[in-house]
PDB file of C-alpha atoms in Angstrom:
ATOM      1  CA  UNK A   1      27.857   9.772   2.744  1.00 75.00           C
ATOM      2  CA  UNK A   2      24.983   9.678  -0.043  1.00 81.00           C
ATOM      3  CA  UNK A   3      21.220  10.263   1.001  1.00 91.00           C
ATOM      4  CA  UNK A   4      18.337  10.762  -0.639  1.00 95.00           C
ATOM      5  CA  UNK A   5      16.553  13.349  -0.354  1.00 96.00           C
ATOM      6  CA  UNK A   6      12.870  14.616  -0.517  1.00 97.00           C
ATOM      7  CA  UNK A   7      11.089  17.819  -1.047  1.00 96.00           C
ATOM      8  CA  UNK A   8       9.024  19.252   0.374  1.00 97.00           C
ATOM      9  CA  UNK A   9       9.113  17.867   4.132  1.00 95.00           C
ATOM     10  CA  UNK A  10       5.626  18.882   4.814  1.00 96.00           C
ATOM     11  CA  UNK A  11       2.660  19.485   2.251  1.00 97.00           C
ATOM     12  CA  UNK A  12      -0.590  20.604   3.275  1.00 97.00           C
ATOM     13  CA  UNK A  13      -3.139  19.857   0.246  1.00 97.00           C
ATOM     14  CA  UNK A  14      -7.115  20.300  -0.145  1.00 97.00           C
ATOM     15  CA  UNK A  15      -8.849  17.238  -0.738  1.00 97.00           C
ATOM     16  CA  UNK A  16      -9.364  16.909  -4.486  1.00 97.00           C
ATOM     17  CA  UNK A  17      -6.064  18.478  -5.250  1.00 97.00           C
ATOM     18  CA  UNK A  18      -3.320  17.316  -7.239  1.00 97.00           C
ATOM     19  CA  UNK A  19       0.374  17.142  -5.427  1.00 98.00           C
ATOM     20  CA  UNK A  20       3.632  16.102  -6.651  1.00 97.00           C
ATOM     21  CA  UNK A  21       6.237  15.134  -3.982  1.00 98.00           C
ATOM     22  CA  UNK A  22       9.777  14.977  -5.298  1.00 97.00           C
ATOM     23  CA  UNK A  23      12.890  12.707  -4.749  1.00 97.00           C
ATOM     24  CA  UNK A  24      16.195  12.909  -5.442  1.00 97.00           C
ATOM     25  CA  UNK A  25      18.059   8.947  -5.084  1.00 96.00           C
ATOM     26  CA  UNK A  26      21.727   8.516  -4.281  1.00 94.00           C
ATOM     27  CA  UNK A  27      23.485   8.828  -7.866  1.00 91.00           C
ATOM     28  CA  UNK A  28      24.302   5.760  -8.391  1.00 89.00           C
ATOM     29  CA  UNK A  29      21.147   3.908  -7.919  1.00 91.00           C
ATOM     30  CA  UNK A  30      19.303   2.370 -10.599  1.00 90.00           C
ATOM     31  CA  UNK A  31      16.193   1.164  -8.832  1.00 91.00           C
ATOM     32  CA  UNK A  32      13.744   3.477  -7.084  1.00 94.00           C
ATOM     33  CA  UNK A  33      10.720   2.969  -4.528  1.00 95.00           C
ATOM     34  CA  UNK A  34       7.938   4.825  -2.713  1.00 97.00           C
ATOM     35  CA  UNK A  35       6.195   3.734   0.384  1.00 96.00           C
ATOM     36  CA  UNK A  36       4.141   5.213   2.543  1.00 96.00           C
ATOM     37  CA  UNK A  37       3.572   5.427   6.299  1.00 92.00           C
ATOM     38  CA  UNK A  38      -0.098   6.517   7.915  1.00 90.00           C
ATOM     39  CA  UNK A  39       0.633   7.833  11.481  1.00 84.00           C
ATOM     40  CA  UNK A  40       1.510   4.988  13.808  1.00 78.00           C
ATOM     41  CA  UNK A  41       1.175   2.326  11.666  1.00 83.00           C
ATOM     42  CA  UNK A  42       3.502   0.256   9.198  1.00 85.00           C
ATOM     43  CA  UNK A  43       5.542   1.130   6.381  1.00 91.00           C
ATOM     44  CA  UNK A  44       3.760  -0.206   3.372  1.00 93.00           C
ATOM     45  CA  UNK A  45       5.350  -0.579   0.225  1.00 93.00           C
ATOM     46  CA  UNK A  46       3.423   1.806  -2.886  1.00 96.00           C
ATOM     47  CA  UNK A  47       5.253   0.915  -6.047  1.00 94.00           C
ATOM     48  CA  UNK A  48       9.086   0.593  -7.284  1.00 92.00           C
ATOM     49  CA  UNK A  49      10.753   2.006 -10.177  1.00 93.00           C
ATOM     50  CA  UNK A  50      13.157   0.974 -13.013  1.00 90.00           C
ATOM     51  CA  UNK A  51      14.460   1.538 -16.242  1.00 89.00           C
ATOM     52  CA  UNK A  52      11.620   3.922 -16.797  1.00 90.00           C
ATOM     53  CA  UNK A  53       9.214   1.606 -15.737  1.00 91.00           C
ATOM     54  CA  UNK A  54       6.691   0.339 -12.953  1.00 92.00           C
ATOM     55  CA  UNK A  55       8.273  -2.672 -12.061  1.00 89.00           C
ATOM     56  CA  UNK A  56       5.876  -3.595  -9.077  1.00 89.00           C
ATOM     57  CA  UNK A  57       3.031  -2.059  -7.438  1.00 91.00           C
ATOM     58  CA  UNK A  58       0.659  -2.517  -4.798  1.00 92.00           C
ATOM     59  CA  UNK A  59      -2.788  -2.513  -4.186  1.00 92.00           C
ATOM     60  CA  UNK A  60      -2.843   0.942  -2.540  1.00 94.00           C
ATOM     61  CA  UNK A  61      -1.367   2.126  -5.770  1.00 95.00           C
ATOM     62  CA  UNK A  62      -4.352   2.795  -8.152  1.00 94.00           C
ATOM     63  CA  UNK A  63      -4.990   4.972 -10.779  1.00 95.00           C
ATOM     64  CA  UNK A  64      -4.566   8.167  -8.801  1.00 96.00           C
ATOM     65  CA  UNK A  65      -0.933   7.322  -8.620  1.00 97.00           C
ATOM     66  CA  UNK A  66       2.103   8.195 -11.026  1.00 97.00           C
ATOM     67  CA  UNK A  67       5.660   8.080 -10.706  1.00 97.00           C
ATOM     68  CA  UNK A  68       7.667   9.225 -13.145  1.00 95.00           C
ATOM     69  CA  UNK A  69      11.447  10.116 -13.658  1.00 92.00           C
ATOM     70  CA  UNK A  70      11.441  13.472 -15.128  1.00 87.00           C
ATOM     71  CA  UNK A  71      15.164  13.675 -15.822  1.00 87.00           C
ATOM     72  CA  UNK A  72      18.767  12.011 -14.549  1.00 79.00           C
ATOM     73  CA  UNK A  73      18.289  12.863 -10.872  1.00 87.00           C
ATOM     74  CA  UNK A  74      14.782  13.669  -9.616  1.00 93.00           C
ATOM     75  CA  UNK A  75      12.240  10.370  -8.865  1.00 96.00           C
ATOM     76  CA  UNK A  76       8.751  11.889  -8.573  1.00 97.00           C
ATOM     77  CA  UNK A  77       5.335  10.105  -7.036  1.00 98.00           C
ATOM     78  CA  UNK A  78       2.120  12.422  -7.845  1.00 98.00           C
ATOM     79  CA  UNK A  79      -1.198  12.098  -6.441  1.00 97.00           C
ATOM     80  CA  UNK A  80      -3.703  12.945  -9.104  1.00 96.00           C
ATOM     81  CA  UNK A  81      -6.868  14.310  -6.646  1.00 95.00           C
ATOM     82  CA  UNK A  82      -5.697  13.419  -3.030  1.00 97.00           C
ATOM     83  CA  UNK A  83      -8.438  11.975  -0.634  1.00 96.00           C
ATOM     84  CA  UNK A  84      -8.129  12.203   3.270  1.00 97.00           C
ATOM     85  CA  UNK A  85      -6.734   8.642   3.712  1.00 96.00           C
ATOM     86  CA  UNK A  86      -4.063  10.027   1.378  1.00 97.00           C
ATOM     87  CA  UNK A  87      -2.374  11.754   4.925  1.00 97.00           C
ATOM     88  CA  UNK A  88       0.496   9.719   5.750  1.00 96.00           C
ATOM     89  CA  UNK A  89       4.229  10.476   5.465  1.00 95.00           C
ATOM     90  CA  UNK A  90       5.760   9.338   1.998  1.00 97.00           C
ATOM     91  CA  UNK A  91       9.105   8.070   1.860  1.00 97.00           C
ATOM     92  CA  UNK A  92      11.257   7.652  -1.249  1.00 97.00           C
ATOM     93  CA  UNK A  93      14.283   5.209  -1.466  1.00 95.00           C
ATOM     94  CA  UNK A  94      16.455   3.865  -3.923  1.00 93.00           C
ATOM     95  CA  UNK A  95      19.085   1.024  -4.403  1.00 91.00           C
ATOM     96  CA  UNK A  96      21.968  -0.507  -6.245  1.00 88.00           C
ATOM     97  CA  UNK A  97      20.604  -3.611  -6.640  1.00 81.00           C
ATOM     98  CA  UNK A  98      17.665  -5.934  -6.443  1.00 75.00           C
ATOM     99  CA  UNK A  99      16.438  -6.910  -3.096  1.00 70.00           C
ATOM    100  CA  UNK A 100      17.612 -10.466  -4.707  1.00 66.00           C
ATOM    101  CA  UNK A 101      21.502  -9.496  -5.382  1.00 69.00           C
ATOM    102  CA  UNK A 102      22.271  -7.523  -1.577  1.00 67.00           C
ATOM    103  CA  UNK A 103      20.532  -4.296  -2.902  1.00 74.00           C
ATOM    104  CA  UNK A 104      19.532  -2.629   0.003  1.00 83.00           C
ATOM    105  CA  UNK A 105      17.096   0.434   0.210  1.00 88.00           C
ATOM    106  CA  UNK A 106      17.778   3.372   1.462  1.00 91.00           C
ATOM    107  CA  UNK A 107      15.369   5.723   2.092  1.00 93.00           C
ATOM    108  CA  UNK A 108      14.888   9.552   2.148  1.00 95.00           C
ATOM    109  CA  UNK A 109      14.159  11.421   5.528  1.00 94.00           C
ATOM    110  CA  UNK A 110      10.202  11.312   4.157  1.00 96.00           C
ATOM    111  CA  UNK A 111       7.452  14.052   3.402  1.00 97.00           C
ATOM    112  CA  UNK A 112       4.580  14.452   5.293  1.00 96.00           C
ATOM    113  CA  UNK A 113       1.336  15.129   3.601  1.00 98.00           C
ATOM    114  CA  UNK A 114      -1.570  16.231   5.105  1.00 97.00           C
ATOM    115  CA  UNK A 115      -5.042  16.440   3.059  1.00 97.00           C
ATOM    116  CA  UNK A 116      -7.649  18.657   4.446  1.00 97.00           C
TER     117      UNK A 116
ATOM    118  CA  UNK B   1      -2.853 -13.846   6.943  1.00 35.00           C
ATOM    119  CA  UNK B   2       0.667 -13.900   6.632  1.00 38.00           C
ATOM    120  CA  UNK B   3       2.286 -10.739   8.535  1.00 43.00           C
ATOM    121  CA  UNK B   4       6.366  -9.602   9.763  1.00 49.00           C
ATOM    122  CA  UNK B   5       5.186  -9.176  13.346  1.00 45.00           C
ATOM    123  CA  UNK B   6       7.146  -7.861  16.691  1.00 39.00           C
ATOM    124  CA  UNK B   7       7.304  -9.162  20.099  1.00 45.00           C
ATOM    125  CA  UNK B   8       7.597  -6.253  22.092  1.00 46.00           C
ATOM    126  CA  UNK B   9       5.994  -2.977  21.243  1.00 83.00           C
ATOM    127  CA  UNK B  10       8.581  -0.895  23.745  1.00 90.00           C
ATOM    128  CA  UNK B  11      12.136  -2.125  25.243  1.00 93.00           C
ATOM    129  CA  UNK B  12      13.465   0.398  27.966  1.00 94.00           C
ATOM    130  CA  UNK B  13      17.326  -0.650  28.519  1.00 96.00           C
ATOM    131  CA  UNK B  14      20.191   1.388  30.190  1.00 96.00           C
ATOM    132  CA  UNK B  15      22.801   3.111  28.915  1.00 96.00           C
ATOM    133  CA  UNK B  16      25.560   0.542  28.420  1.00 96.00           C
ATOM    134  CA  UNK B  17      23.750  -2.389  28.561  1.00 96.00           C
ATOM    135  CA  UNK B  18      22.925  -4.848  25.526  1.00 96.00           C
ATOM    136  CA  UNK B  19      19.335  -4.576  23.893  1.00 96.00           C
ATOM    137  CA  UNK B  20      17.752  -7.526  21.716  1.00 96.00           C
ATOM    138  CA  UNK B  21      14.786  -6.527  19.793  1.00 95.00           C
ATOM    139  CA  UNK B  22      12.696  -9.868  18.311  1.00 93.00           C
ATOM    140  CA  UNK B  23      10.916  -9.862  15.104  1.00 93.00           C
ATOM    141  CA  UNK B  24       8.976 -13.281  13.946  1.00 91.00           C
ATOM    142  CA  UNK B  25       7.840 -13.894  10.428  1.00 87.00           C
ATOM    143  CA  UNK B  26       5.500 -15.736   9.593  1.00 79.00           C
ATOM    144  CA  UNK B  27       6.453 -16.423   5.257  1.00 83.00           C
ATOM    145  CA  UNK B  28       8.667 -19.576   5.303  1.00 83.00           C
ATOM    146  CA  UNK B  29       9.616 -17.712   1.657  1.00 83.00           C
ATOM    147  CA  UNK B  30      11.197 -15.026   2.960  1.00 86.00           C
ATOM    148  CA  UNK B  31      14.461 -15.059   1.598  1.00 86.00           C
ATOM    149  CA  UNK B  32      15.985 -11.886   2.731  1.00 89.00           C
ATOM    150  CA  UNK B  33      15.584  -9.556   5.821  1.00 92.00           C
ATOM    151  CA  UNK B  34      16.240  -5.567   7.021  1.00 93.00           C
ATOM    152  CA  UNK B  35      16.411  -4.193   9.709  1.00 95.00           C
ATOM    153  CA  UNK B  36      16.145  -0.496   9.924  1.00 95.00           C
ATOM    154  CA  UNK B  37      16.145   2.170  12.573  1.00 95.00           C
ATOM    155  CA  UNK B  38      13.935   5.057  12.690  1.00 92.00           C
ATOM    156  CA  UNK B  39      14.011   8.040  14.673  1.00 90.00           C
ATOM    157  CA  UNK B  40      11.405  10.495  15.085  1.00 84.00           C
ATOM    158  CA  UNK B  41      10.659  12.624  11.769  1.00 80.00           C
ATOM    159  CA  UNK B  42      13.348  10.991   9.878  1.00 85.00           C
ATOM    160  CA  UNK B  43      13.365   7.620   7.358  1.00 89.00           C
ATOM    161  CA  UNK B  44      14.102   4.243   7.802  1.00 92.00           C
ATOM    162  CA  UNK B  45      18.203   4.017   8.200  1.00 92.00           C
ATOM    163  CA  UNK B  46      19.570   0.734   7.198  1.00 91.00           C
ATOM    164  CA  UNK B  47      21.209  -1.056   9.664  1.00 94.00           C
ATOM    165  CA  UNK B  48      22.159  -4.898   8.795  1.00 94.00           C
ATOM    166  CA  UNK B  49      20.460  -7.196   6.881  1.00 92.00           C
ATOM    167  CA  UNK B  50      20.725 -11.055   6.138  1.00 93.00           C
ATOM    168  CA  UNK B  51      19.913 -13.294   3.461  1.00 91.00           C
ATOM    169  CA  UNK B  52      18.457 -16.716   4.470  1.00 90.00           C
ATOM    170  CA  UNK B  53      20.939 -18.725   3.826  1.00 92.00           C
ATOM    171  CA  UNK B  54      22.920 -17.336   7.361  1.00 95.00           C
ATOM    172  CA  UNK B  55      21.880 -17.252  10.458  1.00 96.00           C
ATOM    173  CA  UNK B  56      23.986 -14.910  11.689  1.00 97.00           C
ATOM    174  CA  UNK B  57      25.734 -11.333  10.789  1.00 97.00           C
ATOM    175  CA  UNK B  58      27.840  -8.821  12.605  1.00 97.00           C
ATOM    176  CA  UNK B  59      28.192  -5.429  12.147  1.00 94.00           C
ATOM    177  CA  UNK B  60      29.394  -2.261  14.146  1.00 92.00           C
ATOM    178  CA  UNK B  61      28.175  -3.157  17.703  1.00 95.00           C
ATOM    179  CA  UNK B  62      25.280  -4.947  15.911  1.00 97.00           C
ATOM    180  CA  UNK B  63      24.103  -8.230  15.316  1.00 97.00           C
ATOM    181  CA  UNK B  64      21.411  -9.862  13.821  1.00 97.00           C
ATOM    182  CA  UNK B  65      20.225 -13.080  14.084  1.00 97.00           C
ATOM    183  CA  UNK B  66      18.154 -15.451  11.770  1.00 96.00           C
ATOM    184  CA  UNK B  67      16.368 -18.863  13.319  1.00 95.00           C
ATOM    185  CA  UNK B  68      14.429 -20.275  10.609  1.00 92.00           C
ATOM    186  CA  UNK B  69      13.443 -23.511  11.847  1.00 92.00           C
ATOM    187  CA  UNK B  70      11.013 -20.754  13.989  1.00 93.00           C
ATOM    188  CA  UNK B  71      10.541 -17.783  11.802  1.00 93.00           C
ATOM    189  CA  UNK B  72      12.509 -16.000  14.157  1.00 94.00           C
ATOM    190  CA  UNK B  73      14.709 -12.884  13.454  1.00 95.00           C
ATOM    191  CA  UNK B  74      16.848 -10.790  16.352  1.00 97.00           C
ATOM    192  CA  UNK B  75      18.766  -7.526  16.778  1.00 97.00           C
ATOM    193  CA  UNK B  76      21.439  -7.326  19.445  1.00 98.00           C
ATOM    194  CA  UNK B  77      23.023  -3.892  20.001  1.00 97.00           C
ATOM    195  CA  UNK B  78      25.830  -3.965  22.213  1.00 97.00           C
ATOM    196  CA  UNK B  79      26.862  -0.963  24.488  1.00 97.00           C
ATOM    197  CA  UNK B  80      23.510   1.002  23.927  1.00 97.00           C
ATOM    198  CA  UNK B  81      23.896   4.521  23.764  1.00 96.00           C
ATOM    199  CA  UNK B  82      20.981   7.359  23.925  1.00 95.00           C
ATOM    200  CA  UNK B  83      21.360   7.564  20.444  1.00 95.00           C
ATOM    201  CA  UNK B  84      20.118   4.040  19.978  1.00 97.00           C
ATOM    202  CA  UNK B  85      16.878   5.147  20.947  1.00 96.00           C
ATOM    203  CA  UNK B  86      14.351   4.897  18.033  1.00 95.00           C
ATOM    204  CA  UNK B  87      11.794   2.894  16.642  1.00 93.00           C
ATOM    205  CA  UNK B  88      13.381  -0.649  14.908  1.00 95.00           C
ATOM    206  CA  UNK B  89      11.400  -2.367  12.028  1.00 93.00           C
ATOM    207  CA  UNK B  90      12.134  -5.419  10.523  1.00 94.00           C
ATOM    208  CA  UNK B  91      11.592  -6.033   7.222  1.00 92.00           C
ATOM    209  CA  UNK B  92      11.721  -8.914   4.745  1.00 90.00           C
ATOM    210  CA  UNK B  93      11.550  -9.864   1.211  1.00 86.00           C
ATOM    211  CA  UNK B  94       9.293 -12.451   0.119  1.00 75.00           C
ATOM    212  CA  UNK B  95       9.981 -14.427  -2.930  1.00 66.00           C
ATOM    213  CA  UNK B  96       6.439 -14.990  -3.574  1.00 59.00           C
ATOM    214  CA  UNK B  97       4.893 -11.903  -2.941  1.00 51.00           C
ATOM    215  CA  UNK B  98       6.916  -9.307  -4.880  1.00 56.00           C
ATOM    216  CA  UNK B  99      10.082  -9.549  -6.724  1.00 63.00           C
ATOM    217  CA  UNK B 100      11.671  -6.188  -5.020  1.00 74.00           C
ATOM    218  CA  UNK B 101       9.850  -4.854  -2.567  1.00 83.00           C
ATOM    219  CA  UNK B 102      10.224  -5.065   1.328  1.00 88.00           C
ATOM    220  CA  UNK B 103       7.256  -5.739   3.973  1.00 89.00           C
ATOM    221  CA  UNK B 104       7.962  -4.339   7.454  1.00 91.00           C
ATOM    222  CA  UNK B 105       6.799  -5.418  10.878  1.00 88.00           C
ATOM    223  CA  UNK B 106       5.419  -3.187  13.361  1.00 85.00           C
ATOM    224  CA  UNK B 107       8.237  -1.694  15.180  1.00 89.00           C
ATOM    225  CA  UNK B 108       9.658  -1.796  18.796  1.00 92.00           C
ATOM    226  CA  UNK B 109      10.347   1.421  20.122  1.00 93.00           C
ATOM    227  CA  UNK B 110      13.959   1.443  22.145  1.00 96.00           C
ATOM    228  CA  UNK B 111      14.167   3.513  24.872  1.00 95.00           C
ATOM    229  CA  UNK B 112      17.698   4.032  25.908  1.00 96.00           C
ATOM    230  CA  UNK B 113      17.554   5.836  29.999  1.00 93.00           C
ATOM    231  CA  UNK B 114      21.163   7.002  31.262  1.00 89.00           C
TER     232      UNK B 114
END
Protein backbone atom coordinates (compact mmCIF):
# COMPACT_ATOMS: atom_id res chain seq x y z
CA UNK A 1 0.00 0.00 0.00
CA UNK A 2 1.37 3.71 -0.60
CA UNK A 3 2.75 5.81 2.45
CA UNK A 4 4.41 8.70 2.80
CA UNK A 5 7.27 8.97 4.12
CA UNK A 6 9.53 11.40 6.15
CA UNK A 7 13.14 11.87 6.82
CA UNK A 8 14.74 12.16 9.21
CA UNK A 9 12.57 10.59 12.19
CA UNK A 10 14.36 12.52 14.79
CA UNK A 11 16.35 15.92 14.44
CA UNK A 12 18.09 17.45 17.18
CA UNK A 13 18.81 21.28 16.18
CA UNK A 14 20.45 24.36 18.18
CA UNK A 15 18.23 27.12 18.64
CA UNK A 16 18.93 29.63 15.88
CA UNK A 17 19.62 26.95 13.38
CA UNK A 18 18.21 26.35 10.14
CA UNK A 19 16.57 22.63 9.47
CA UNK A 20 14.96 21.18 6.56
CA UNK A 21 12.70 18.12 7.20
CA UNK A 22 11.84 16.18 4.07
CA UNK A 23 8.72 14.34 2.66
CA UNK A 24 8.12 12.12 0.18
CA UNK A 25 3.82 11.95 -0.70
CA UNK A 26 2.19 8.89 -2.18
CA UNK A 27 2.79 9.35 -6.12
CA UNK A 28 -0.18 10.13 -7.08
CA UNK A 29 -1.11 12.95 -4.91
CA UNK A 30 -1.40 16.35 -6.05
CA UNK A 31 -2.04 18.22 -2.83
CA UNK A 32 0.41 18.31 0.06
CA UNK A 33 0.22 19.43 3.89
CA UNK A 34 2.33 19.91 7.02
CA UNK A 35 1.11 19.98 10.53
CA UNK A 36 2.58 19.85 13.51
CA UNK A 37 2.08 18.20 16.90
CA UNK A 38 3.78 19.73 20.37
CA UNK A 39 3.98 16.79 22.88
CA UNK A 40 0.55 15.92 24.20
CA UNK A 41 -1.35 18.29 22.60
CA UNK A 42 -3.37 18.59 19.19
CA UNK A 43 -2.50 18.22 15.74
CA UNK A 44 -2.55 21.68 14.29
CA UNK A 45 -2.63 22.28 10.80
CA UNK A 46 0.85 24.54 9.44
CA UNK A 47 0.22 25.16 5.79
CA UNK A 48 -0.89 23.02 2.54
CA UNK A 49 0.61 22.78 -0.75
CA UNK A 50 -0.39 22.84 -4.47
CA UNK A 51 0.50 23.36 -7.85
CA UNK A 52 3.65 24.96 -6.60
CA UNK A 53 1.94 27.07 -4.39
CA UNK A 54 0.85 27.97 -0.68
CA UNK A 55 -2.61 27.38 -0.94
CA UNK A 56 -3.47 27.95 2.86
CA UNK A 57 -1.60 28.69 5.88
CA UNK A 58 -1.95 29.25 9.40
CA UNK A 59 -1.10 31.55 11.90
CA UNK A 60 1.76 29.45 13.34
CA UNK A 61 3.17 29.62 9.88
CA UNK A 62 5.19 32.92 9.69
CA UNK A 63 8.00 34.02 7.97
CA UNK A 64 10.40 31.47 9.40
CA UNK A 65 8.54 28.91 7.42
CA UNK A 66 9.03 27.57 3.72
CA UNK A 67 7.84 24.73 1.91
CA UNK A 68 8.88 24.08 -1.22
CA UNK A 69 8.75 21.15 -3.81
CA UNK A 70 12.21 20.72 -4.93
CA UNK A 71 11.50 18.17 -7.65
CA UNK A 72 8.63 15.35 -8.75
CA UNK A 73 8.72 13.44 -5.46
CA UNK A 74 10.18 15.15 -2.38
CA UNK A 75 7.67 17.89 -0.36
CA UNK A 76 10.01 19.84 1.93
CA UNK A 77 8.98 22.27 5.13
CA UNK A 78 12.23 24.31 6.39
CA UNK A 79 12.56 26.21 9.45
CA UNK A 80 14.67 29.23 8.75
CA UNK A 81 16.29 29.83 12.62
CA UNK A 82 14.30 27.33 14.87
CA UNK A 83 13.19 28.67 18.38
CA UNK A 84 12.42 26.26 21.38
CA UNK A 85 8.61 26.26 20.85
CA UNK A 86 9.67 24.97 17.43
CA UNK A 87 9.98 21.16 19.37
CA UNK A 88 7.08 19.27 18.34
CA UNK A 89 6.78 16.30 15.95
CA UNK A 90 6.08 17.40 12.22
CA UNK A 91 3.97 15.39 10.13
CA UNK A 92 3.68 15.56 6.35
CA UNK A 93 0.59 14.26 4.36
CA UNK A 94 -0.72 14.41 1.07
CA UNK A 95 -4.01 13.70 -0.91
CA UNK A 96 -5.83 13.04 -4.11
CA UNK A 97 -8.24 15.43 -3.71
CA UNK A 98 -9.61 18.41 -1.89
CA UNK A 99 -10.93 17.91 1.52
CA UNK A 100 -14.21 19.18 -0.55
CA UNK A 101 -14.26 16.22 -3.33
CA UNK A 102 -13.52 12.88 -0.64
CA UNK A 103 -9.71 13.74 -0.64
CA UNK A 104 -8.54 12.34 2.34
CA UNK A 105 -5.04 12.97 3.99
CA UNK A 106 -2.78 10.70 4.67
CA UNK A 107 -0.05 11.35 6.64
CA UNK A 108 3.64 10.28 7.04
CA UNK A 109 4.81 8.35 10.26
CA UNK A 110 6.15 12.14 11.44
CA UNK A 111 9.66 13.64 12.48
CA UNK A 112 10.42 14.67 15.69
CA UNK A 113 12.37 17.80 16.21
CA UNK A 114 13.88 18.81 19.15
CA UNK A 115 15.53 22.48 19.50
CA UNK A 116 18.02 22.91 22.20
CA UNK B 1 -14.17 29.79 20.75
CA UNK B 2 -15.15 27.29 18.45
CA UNK B 3 -13.11 23.88 19.13
CA UNK B 4 -13.50 19.70 17.78
CA UNK B 5 -13.58 18.53 21.39
CA UNK B 6 -13.68 14.77 23.00
CA UNK B 7 -15.71 13.30 25.66
CA UNK B 8 -13.54 10.95 27.17
CA UNK B 9 -9.84 11.43 27.48
CA UNK B 10 -9.22 7.36 28.06
CA UNK B 11 -11.72 4.30 27.19
CA UNK B 12 -10.37 0.91 28.68
CA UNK B 13 -12.57 -1.94 26.87
CA UNK B 14 -11.88 -5.77 26.61
CA UNK B 15 -10.73 -7.70 24.09
CA UNK B 16 -13.79 -8.60 22.03
CA UNK B 17 -16.04 -6.23 23.14
CA UNK B 18 -17.40 -3.08 21.09
CA UNK B 19 -15.75 0.43 21.85
CA UNK B 20 -17.54 3.88 20.94
CA UNK B 21 -15.33 6.80 21.12
CA UNK B 22 -17.50 10.41 21.05
CA UNK B 23 -16.26 13.47 19.48
CA UNK B 24 -18.62 16.82 19.59
CA UNK B 25 -18.06 19.79 17.37
CA UNK B 26 -18.92 22.69 18.01
CA UNK B 27 -18.84 24.53 13.92
CA UNK B 28 -22.42 23.97 12.60
CA UNK B 29 -20.12 24.52 9.12
CA UNK B 30 -18.37 21.64 9.32
CA UNK B 31 -19.02 19.89 6.32
CA UNK B 32 -16.76 16.96 6.42
CA UNK B 33 -15.19 14.77 9.22
CA UNK B 34 -11.93 12.17 9.90
CA UNK B 35 -11.32 10.10 12.02
CA UNK B 36 -7.85 8.84 12.43
CA UNK B 37 -5.97 6.45 14.64
CA UNK B 38 -2.68 7.02 16.08
CA UNK B 39 -0.38 4.81 17.71
CA UNK B 40 2.56 5.68 19.61
CA UNK B 41 5.51 7.25 17.39
CA UNK B 42 3.65 6.80 14.26
CA UNK B 43 1.08 9.37 12.13
CA UNK B 44 -2.37 9.80 11.99
CA UNK B 45 -3.84 6.54 9.92
CA UNK B 46 -7.06 7.23 8.24
CA UNK B 47 -9.76 5.32 9.26
CA UNK B 48 -13.41 6.46 7.92
CA UNK B 49 -14.62 9.62 7.30
CA UNK B 50 -18.12 11.22 6.46
CA UNK B 51 -19.36 14.09 4.71
CA UNK B 52 -22.36 15.91 6.30
CA UNK B 53 -24.79 15.10 4.29
CA UNK B 54 -24.87 11.19 6.05
CA UNK B 55 -25.21 10.30 9.17
CA UNK B 56 -23.91 7.18 9.00
CA UNK B 57 -20.87 5.02 7.33
CA UNK B 58 -19.55 1.53 7.64
CA UNK B 59 -16.39 0.27 7.13
CA UNK B 60 -14.24 -2.87 8.13
CA UNK B 61 -15.54 -3.52 11.71
CA UNK B 62 -15.97 0.30 11.90
CA UNK B 63 -18.55 2.71 12.03
CA UNK B 64 -18.96 6.16 12.34
CA UNK B 65 -21.68 8.10 13.17
CA UNK B 66 -22.77 11.78 12.44
CA UNK B 67 -25.78 13.56 14.67
CA UNK B 68 -25.93 17.00 13.56
CA UNK B 69 -28.94 18.27 15.07
CA UNK B 70 -26.17 17.97 18.28
CA UNK B 71 -22.77 18.42 16.84
CA UNK B 72 -22.21 15.01 17.65
CA UNK B 73 -19.78 12.57 15.87
CA UNK B 74 -19.10 8.62 17.03
CA UNK B 75 -16.71 5.74 16.33
CA UNK B 76 -17.89 2.21 16.95
CA UNK B 77 -15.28 -0.55 16.56
CA UNK B 78 -16.65 -3.85 16.73
CA UNK B 79 -14.67 -6.95 18.04
CA UNK B 80 -11.76 -4.81 19.58
CA UNK B 81 -8.55 -6.30 19.29
CA UNK B 82 -5.12 -5.20 21.18
CA UNK B 83 -4.24 -3.70 18.13
CA UNK B 84 -7.06 -1.22 18.40
CA UNK B 85 -5.32 0.33 21.09
CA UNK B 86 -4.17 3.90 20.18
CA UNK B 87 -4.99 7.33 20.49
CA UNK B 88 -8.34 8.34 18.08
CA UNK B 89 -8.72 12.01 16.85
CA UNK B 90 -11.42 13.37 15.14
CA UNK B 91 -11.09 15.77 12.75
CA UNK B 92 -13.24 18.05 10.60
CA UNK B 93 -13.27 20.42 7.80
CA UNK B 94 -14.78 23.67 8.17
CA UNK B 95 -16.12 25.49 5.25
CA UNK B 96 -15.49 28.74 6.77
CA UNK B 97 -12.32 28.46 8.25
CA UNK B 98 -10.04 27.00 5.55
CA UNK B 99 -10.74 25.66 2.21
CA UNK B 100 -8.46 22.31 2.74
CA UNK B 101 -7.26 21.90 5.82
CA UNK B 102 -8.45 19.61 8.77
CA UNK B 103 -8.83 20.71 12.63
CA UNK B 104 -8.53 17.80 15.09
CA UNK B 105 -9.98 17.25 18.53
CA UNK B 106 -8.08 16.16 21.40
CA UNK B 107 -7.91 12.49 21.27
CA UNK B 108 -9.23 9.52 23.39
CA UNK B 109 -6.74 7.11 24.13
CA UNK B 110 -8.21 3.26 23.68
CA UNK B 111 -6.97 0.89 25.83
CA UNK B 112 -7.73 -2.54 24.63
CA UNK B 113 -6.94 -5.28 28.08
CA UNK B 114 -7.17 -9.13 27.04
Amino acid sequence: EPEVTQTPSHQVTQMGQEVILRCVPISNHLYFYWYRQILGQKVEFLVSFYNNEISEKSEIFDDQFSVERPDGSNFTLKIRSTKLEDSAMYFCASSEALLADGGSQYFGPGTRLLVL
Amino acid sequence: GESVGLHLPTLSVQEGDNSIINCAYSNSASDYFIWYKQESGKGPQFIIDIRSNMDKRQGQRVTVLLNKTVKHLSLQIAATQPGDSAVYFCAERRRSGGYNKLIFGAGTRLAVHP
